[in-house]
PDB file of C-alpha atoms in Angstrom:
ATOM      1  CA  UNK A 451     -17.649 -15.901  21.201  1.00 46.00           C
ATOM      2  CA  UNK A 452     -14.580 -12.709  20.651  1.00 55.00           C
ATOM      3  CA  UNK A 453     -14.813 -10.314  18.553  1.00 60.00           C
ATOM      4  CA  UNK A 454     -13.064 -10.438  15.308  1.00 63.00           C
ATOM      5  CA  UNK A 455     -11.422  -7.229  13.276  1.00 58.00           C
ATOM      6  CA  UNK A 456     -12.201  -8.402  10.267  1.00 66.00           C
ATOM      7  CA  UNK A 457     -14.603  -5.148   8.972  1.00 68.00           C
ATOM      8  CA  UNK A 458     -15.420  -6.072   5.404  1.00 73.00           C
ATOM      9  CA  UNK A 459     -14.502  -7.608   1.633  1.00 82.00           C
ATOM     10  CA  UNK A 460     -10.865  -6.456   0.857  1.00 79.00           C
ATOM     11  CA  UNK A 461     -11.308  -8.297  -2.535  1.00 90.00           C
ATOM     12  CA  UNK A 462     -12.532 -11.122  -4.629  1.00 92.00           C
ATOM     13  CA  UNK A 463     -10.368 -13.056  -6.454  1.00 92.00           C
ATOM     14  CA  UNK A 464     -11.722 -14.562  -9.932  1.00 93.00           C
ATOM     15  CA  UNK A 465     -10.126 -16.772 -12.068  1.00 94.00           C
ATOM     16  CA  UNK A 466     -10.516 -16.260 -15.843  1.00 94.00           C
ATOM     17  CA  UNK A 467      -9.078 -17.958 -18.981  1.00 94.00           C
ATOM     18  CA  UNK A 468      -7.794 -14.735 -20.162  1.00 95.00           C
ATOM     19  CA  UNK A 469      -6.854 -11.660 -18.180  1.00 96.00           C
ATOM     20  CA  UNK A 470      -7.010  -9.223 -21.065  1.00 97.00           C
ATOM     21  CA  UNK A 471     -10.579 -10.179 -22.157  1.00 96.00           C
ATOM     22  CA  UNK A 472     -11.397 -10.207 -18.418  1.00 96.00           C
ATOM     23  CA  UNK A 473     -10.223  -6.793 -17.756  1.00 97.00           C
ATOM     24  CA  UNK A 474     -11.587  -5.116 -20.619  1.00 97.00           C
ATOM     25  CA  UNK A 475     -15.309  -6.327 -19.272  1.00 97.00           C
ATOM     26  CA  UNK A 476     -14.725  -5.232 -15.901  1.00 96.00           C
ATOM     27  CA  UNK A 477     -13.335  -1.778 -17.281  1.00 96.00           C
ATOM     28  CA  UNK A 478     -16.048  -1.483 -19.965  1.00 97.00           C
ATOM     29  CA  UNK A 479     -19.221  -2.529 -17.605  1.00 96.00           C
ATOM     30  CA  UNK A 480     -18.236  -0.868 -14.427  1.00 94.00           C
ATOM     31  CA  UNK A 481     -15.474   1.504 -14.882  1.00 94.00           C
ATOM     32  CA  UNK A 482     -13.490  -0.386 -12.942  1.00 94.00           C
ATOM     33  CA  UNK A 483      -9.801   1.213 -12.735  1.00 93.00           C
ATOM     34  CA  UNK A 484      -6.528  -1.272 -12.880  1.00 93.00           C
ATOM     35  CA  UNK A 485      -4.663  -0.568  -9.690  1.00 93.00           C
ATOM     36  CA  UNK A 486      -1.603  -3.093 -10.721  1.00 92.00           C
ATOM     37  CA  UNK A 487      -0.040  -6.525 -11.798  1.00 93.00           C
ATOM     38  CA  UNK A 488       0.895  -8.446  -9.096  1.00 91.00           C
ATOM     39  CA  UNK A 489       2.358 -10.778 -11.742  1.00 93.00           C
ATOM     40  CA  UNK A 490       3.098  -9.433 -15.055  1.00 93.00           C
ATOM     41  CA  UNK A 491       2.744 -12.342 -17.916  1.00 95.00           C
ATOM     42  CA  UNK A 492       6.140 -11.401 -18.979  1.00 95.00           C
ATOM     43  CA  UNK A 493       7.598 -12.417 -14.900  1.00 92.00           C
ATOM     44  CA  UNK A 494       5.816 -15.653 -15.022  1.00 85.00           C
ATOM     45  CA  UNK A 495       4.682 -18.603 -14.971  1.00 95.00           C
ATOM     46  CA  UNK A 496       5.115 -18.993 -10.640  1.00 93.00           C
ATOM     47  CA  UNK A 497       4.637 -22.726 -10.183  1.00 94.00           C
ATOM     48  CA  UNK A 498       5.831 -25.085  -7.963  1.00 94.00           C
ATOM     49  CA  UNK A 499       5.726 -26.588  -5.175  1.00 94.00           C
ATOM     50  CA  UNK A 500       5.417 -23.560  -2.942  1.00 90.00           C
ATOM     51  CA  UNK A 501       2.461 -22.179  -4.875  1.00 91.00           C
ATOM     52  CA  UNK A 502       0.923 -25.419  -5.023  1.00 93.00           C
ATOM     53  CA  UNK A 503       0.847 -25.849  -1.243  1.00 91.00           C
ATOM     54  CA  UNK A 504       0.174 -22.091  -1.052  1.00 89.00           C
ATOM     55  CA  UNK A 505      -3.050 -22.396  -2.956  1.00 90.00           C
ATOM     56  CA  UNK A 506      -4.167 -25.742  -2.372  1.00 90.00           C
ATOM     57  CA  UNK A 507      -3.948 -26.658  -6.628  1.00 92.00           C
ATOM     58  CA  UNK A 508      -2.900 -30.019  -8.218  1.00 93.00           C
ATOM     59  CA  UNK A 509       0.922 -30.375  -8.910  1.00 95.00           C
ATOM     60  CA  UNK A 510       1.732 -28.635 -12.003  1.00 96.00           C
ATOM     61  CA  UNK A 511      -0.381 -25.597 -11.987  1.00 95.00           C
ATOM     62  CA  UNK A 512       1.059 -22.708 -12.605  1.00 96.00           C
ATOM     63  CA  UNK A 513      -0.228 -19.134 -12.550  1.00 95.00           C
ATOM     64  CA  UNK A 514       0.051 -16.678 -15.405  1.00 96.00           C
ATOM     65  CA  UNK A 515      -0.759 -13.278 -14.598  1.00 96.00           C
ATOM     66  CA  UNK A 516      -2.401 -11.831 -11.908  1.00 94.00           C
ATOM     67  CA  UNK A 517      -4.087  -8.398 -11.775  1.00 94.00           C
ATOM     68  CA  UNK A 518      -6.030  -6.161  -8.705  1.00 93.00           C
ATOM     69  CA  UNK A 519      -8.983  -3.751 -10.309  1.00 94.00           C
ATOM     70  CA  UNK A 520     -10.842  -1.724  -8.281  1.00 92.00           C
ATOM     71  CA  UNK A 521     -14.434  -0.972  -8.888  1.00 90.00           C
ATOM     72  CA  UNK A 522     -15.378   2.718  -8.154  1.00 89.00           C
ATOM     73  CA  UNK A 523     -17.451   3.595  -4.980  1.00 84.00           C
ATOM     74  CA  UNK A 524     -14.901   2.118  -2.601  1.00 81.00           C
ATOM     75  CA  UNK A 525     -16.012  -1.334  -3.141  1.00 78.00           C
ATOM     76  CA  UNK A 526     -14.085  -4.622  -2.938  1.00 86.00           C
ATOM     77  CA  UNK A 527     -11.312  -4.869  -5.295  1.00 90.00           C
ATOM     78  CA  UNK A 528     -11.140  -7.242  -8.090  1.00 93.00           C
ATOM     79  CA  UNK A 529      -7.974  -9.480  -8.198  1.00 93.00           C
ATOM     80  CA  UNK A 530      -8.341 -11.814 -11.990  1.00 95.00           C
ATOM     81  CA  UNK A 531      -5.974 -14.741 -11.809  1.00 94.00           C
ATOM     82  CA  UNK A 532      -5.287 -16.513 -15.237  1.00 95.00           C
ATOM     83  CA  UNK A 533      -3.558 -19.979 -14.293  1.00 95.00           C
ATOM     84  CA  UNK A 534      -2.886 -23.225 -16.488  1.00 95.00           C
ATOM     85  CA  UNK A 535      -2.510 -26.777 -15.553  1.00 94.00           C
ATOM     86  CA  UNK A 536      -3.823 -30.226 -14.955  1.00 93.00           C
ATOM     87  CA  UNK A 537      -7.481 -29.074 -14.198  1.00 90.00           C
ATOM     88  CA  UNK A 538      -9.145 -26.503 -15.194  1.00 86.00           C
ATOM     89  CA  UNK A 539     -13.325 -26.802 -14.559  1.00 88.00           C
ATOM     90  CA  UNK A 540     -16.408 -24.853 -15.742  1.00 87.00           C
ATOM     91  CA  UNK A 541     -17.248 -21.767 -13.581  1.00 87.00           C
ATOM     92  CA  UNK A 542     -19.550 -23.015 -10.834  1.00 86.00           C
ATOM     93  CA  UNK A 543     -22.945 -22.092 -11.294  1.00 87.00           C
ATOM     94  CA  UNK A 544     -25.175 -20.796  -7.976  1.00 86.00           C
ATOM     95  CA  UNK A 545     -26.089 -24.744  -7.614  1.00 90.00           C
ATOM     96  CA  UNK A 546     -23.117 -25.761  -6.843  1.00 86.00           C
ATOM     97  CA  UNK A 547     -21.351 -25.536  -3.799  1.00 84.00           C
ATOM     98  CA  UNK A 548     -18.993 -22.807  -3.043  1.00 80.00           C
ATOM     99  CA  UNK A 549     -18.645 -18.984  -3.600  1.00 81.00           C
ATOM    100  CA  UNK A 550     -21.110 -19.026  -6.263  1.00 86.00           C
ATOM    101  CA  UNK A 551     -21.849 -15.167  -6.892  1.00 90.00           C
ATOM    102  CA  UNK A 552     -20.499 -11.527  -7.218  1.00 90.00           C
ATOM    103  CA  UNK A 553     -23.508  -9.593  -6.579  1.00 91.00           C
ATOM    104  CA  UNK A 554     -22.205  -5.756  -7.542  1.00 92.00           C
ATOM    105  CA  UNK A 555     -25.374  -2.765  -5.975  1.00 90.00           C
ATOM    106  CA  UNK A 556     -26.106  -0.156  -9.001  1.00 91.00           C
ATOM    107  CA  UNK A 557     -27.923   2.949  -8.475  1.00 91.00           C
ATOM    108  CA  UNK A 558     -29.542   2.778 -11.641  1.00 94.00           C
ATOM    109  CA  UNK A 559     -30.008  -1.342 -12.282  1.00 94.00           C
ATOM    110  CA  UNK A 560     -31.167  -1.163 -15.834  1.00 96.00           C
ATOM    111  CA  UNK A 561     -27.958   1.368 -17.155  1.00 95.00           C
ATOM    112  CA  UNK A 562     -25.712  -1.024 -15.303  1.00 95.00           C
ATOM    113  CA  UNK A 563     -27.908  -4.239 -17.056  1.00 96.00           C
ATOM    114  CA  UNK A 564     -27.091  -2.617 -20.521  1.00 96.00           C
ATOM    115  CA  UNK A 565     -23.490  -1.921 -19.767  1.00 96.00           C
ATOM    116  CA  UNK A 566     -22.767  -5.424 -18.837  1.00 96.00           C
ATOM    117  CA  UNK A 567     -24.266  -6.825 -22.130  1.00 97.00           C
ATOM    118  CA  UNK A 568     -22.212  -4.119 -24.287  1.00 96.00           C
ATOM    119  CA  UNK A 569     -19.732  -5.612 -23.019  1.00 96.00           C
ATOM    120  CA  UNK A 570     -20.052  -9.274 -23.491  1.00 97.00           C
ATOM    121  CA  UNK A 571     -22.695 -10.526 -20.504  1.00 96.00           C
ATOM    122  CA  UNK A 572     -25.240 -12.288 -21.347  1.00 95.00           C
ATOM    123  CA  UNK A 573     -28.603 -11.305 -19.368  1.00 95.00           C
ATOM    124  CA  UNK A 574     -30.396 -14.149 -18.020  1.00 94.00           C
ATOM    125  CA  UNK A 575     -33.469 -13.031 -17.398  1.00 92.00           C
ATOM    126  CA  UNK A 576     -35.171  -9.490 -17.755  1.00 95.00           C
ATOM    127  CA  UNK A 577     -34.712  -7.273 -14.016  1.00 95.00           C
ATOM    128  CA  UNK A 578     -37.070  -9.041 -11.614  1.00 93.00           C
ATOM    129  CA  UNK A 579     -38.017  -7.461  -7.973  1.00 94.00           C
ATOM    130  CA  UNK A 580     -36.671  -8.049  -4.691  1.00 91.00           C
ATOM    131  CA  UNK A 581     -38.938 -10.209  -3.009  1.00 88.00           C
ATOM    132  CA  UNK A 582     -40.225 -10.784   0.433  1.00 86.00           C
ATOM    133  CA  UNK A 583     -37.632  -8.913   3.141  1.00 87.00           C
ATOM    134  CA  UNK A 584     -35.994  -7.454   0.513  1.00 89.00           C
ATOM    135  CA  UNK A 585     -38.641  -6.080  -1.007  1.00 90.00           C
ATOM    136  CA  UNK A 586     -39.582  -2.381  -1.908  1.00 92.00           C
ATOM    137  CA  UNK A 587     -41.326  -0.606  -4.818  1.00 94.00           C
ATOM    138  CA  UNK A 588     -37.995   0.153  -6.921  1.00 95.00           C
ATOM    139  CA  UNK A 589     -35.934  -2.732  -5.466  1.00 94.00           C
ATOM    140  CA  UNK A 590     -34.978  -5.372  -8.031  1.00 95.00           C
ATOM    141  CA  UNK A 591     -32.419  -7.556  -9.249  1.00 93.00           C
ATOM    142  CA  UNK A 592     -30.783  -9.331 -12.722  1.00 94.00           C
ATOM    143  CA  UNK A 593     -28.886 -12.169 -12.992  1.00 94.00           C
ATOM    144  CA  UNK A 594     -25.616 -12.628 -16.016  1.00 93.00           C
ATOM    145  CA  UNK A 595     -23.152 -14.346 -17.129  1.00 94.00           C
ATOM    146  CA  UNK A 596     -19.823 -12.755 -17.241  1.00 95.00           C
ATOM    147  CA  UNK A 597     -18.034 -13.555 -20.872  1.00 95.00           C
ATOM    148  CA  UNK A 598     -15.852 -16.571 -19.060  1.00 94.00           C
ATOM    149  CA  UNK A 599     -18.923 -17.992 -17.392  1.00 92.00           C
ATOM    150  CA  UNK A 600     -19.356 -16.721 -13.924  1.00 93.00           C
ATOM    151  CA  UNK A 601     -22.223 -15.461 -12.180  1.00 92.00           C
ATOM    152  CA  UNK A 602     -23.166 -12.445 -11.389  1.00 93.00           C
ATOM    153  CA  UNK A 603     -26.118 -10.465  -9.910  1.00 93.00           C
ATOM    154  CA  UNK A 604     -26.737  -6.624 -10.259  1.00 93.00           C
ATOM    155  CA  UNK A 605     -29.336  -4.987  -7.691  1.00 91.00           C
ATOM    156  CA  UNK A 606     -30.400  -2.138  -6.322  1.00 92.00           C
ATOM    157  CA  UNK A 607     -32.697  -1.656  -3.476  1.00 90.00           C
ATOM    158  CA  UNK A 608     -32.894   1.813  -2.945  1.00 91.00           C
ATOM    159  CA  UNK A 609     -36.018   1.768  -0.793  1.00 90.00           C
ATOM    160  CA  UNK A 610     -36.609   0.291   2.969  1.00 87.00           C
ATOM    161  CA  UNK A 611     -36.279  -2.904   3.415  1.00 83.00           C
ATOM    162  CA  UNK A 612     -38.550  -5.208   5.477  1.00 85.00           C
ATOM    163  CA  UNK A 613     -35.964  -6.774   7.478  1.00 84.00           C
ATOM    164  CA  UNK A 614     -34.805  -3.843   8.296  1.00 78.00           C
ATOM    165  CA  UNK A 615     -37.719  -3.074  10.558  1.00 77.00           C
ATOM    166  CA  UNK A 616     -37.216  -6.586  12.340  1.00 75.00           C
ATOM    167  CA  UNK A 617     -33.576  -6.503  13.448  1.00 69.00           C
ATOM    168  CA  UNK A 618     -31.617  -4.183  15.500  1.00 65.00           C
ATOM    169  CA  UNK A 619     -28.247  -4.693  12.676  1.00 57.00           C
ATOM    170  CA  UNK A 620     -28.699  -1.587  10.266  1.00 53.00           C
ATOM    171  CA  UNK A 621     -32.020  -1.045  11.605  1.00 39.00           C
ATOM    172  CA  UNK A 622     -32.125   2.557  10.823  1.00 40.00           C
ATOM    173  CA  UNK A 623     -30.884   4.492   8.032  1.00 39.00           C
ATOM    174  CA  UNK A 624     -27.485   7.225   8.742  1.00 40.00           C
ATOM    175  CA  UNK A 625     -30.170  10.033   7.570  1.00 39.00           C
ATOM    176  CA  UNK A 626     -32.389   8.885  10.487  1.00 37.00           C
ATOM    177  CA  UNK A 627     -29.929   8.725  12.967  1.00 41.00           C
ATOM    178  CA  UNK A 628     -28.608   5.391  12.445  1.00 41.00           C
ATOM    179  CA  UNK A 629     -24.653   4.498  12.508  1.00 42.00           C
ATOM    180  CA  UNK A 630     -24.288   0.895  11.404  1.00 43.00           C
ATOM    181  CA  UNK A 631     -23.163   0.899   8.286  1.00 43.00           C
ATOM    182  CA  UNK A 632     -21.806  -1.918   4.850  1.00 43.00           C
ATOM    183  CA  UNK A 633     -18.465  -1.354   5.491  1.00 34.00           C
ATOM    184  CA  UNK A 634     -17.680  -2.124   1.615  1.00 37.00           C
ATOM    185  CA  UNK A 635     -20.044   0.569   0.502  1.00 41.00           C
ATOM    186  CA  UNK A 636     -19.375   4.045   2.142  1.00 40.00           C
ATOM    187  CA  UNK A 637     -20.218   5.925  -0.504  1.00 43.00           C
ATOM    188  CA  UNK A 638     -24.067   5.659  -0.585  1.00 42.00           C
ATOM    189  CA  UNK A 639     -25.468   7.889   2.481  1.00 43.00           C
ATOM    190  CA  UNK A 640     -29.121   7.204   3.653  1.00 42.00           C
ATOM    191  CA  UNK A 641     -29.533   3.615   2.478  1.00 41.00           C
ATOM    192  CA  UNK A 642     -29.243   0.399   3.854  1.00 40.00           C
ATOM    193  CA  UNK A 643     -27.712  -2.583   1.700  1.00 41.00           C
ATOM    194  CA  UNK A 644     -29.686  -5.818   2.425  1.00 41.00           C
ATOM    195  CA  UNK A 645     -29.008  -9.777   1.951  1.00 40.00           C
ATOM    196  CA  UNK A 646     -28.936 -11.060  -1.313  1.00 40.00           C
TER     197      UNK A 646
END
């Protein structure tokens, strides 16, 4: 096996049936901050046969508009594509195969729950807790549905982990001496992100 210098989630790329409607959730739930258009509605459509090869899409897609948020914290970025053409299916729900999730960590799970559904998410269940390796006293988890269909997962774990104490990867905390840390989430000193 070689080593690899890939070091963590640039961005995720989401595609939405409208870009406005999509950006004012991420904006209004999470703060996120719009960092540019990499194509401006007014520029487009980009079709063809380039894009379609580029992207793997059936012939006669185009895209629309295409925008990179950033979510504060120093997460992953957020790039919304709005395309239209020949196919177009329902988001895929965590059954299906294929990226099926955003999960986004929130210091404060039930303030982050609320935001989401002021903003047009729809909660599918009440805040449940992390179970077995993830588990911890004030570790839990909520699953929505973005206002386009998607799924995503809020959670916070801000307590030790059980699998931490079973593996030498993030093993130890930076406050206890430990160095390995999420590369997508700098900003939280002294705890340890877990699976999800």
């Amino acid at each position: 096996m070689t080593a690899t210098s890939v070091r963590g989630i640039d961005h995720i790329g989401v595609t939405v049936p409208d870009l406005e409607t999509a950006t004012f959730f991420l904006v209004r739930a999470f703060g996120a901050e719009v960092l540019y258009d990499a194509l401006r509605r007014q520029d487009g459509p980009n079709g063809g046969r380039d894009v379609e090869r580029r992207l793997g899409v059936p012939a006669g897609t185009q895209q629309l508009a295409i925008r990179m948020l950033a979510l504060p914290g120093g997460g992953p970025g957020i790039e919304l594509c709005e395309f239209e053409g020949p196919r177009r299916e329902p988001p895929a729900l965590p059954c299906d195969f294929g990226w099926q999730h955003v999960a986004l960590y929130a210091d404060d799970l039930d303030a982050a729950v609320r935001d989401c559904v002021a903003a047009g998410a729809s909660l599918l269940a009440e805040p449940q807790p992390l179970p077995g390796p993830e588990a911890g006293e004030h570790n839990r988890f909520a699953y929505l549905r973005t206002p386009w269909g998607s799924t995503l997962q809020l959670l916070t774990y801000p307590d030790p982990q059980p699998w931490q104490r079973t593996t030498p990867r993030r093993s130890a905390r930076p406050a206890q001496g430990g160095t390995d840390t999420w590369p997508t989430d700098p900003a939280r000193p002294g705890t340890r992100p877990g699976p999800s």
